[in-house]
């Protein structure tokens, strides 16, 4: 079987990269997915008039993977992943690198080679100033529900629920549920449950999840499906997606404002209300919830029995259950906010839930407006060491420690940077849409058509897709 | 809109070809399909380990069209057509041209350019000895339920329900429901309802359907959907196909022997029984019928309330209603055999129903075994002038006339040729399958995967597909 040999090839290449820190990715990938599944699921890609059309798939298995934008994949296995190129840099964009203004000379492309991505989200664009036109993913193994966001990787083992964000990675291992936003990273081994945000000469935020407590949520043995509350939560809702993937054009959602987009590959269940300019991406799940104007739910987000007052960003993989989020509350990557009927979670306006935060309410929890929230919180008392007023945080200078969180550098730069990024995300998503100039994903991805790409069903190439090139030199047309 | 300009381009090119006989194809194609439909339907193509994989689609609209095998389409509009390349010549095939043995130097390809094909079937391979590797369709307009079978065309207007078969066409017009199998044909205008089989220096069979009677079945005004009993029959059953196209992988049919294939894009309705080695192609329709071993139903075939005893070929577009067909009865292209409960039609073993035959029973009709049947038959008495024993027919020499049928030449060559062709069709379809060597379409198309190709949903390219190349240099694999 060529698919086995392809996996061998990838393992060999990644292992060459991972000599220091030494890691053998073979046990992580062998037998991970039942062989038949590679030939059972289709890949799908969106066509819109707003995104440059270019796909090139060579000698790869793409089962269940979604593509949007400009993308090439070679010698890789992408399984139920999302390769979303709707924030790639356009030709002519000017990027500031140090003191230089650098002009992007062609539309950026996501380029994946000799990699295995399993239920991984790839989004945003290359933040490697040495590779502005190519969002490069090479010799990388990324596991269950990991996020590769704005990060070029060359040699990476990214463990389940891990996130690399706005970073350049060269030969690193990043542990379960760790979040890394660290500029440029080479030959590092990051353990499990670290939340690390570093900006050179500006600040460094670090939080370490307690290892024992983390096991309740992510318990991972290489080569097996992770166990723990995160996976249990996802598994329970898996079936709801089946009708979505079974029909060629899933039913259009009703009662969605014209300015909002609920992907036909998302699930809306029970009584949902969707406001203006809302974006619900493919593989997002909304149940009995109200998303006020300008809110969004990205890939692998689950919003259940919750209310979003408006302009709420839920970053990729965020789960929000029995919560009430005030205006502009931001929920970071893979965060898990779980209230229940008797222990609801309430978050005040403009608060920021850091990426990879767990709030697992054992009693009602109320977070004041304008808070920064991080870590693992189960009781109101936990807030004392996992929550700070953003304006207070902005005053920090030098070194600071609170519980397992340490901060060093300029709190102001950290808070300003974060707020600016949230504004940028809202703009990109089309939350502020009111005219052609303020169009964002919620508007430009509307009315996409979705083509389905099936693998070879049998024979020596079973599970691989044929070589496919899709593209147009321009949208202007030939005649 | 680029799609309009593309249609303009095609009309211009075809009209240049059709200066003699002079024809203006514009009224035939303008407004023929509601503009929105071009962006509503997907194209789909099959992947199997048995067929060379090569598709190239450039600047074309392909709504609802099915592809199998090696095929390229450029500057064309293919609407709900079938481009079936499973009988293309393989590299190394030796073809006899006159006294020469000519070796095919590469796998043959279907190549369609500057053409409009509407619900047209394209099948078989090039019978143009000057173009063995390219099954060429150029500057051609083919209308509703026409068949281009084994025929290279360069300049052709093919009217609804028309068939060109094993011919080479250069600048011709072929009328409604005419069947032409004539070797090499240039600058001819064939009227409506002619059935014409000619083999140079061997024989010529001609039957002319009475024009007035034909109108009941096909009544066509350029630019409109044809009216008459054929279309009414098809329209009534159109809805049954909707669930088939709405789901990604239509439900597997039950009770189908392992050696038989019922395409997931076919309809089985009511109580159907499918024998061994049966082939039911995409867009075929079987209702309350029994298909004995080795039978088949090709594209646009409808078999309703009928029994096939075994080894029954139903050529593309054949409709068989309330009929009992004995062993090896052959039903030709677009034939319409309509019995009803009180007026059933029975056809004895090994009879041949000529292409484009209409049997519209006003009383029970029984056709003896080993008959050749042609023309328009509504009563048993009509058989006197539309039916002959095949062995008697084989004795014909010189000129012969019976009713509206004329025959000239060697009856033996005609009958032997036809019988040989039927055997060949049965072999190709896998009707005789019992080992790897006797595999045919019913076996090799089994377990195909079907990829869906969507057009641009909006914007200036609305209704066109992006440029797509799909292919593998070999099935052997890379590693």
Short mmCIF file of C-alpha atoms in Angstrom, two decimals, chain A residues 456, chain B residues 46-55 68-71 85-86 88-91 107-108 470-472 475:
data_model
loop_
_atom_site.label_atom_id
_atom_site.label_comp_id
_atom_site.label_asym_id
_atom_site.label_seq_id
_atom_site.Cartn_x
_atom_site.Cartn_y
_atom_site.Cartn_z
CA UNK A 456 -8.91 6.21 -4.66
CA UNK B 46 -15.34 8.52 -11.10
CA UNK B 47 -12.08 7.17 -9.74
CA UNK B 48 -11.32 3.48 -10.07
CA UNK B 49 -8.11 1.51 -10.10
CA UNK B 50 -8.98 0.19 -13.57
CA UNK B 51 -9.21 3.35 -15.64
CA UNK B 52 -6.36 5.73 -16.43
CA UNK B 53 -6.97 8.91 -14.46
CA UNK B 54 -6.71 12.08 -16.45
CA UNK B 55 -9.15 14.94 -16.50
CA UNK B 68 -15.14 8.52 -16.43
CA UNK B 69 -11.77 7.79 -17.98
CA UNK B 70 -9.39 10.10 -19.79
CA UNK B 71 -10.95 13.33 -20.88
CA UNK B 85 -14.24 6.98 -21.43
CA UNK B 86 -14.27 3.35 -20.37
CA UNK B 88 -11.08 4.21 -25.03
CA UNK B 89 -8.24 2.41 -26.75
CA UNK B 90 -5.31 1.52 -24.55
CA UNK B 91 -1.74 2.24 -25.55
CA UNK B 107 -3.94 5.86 -24.11
CA UNK B 108 -6.76 7.46 -26.06
CA UNK B 470 -6.46 15.64 -12.33
CA UNK B 471 -4.11 12.84 -13.08
CA UNK B 472 -1.42 10.48 -12.01
CA UNK B 475 -0.91 3.82 -10.59
#
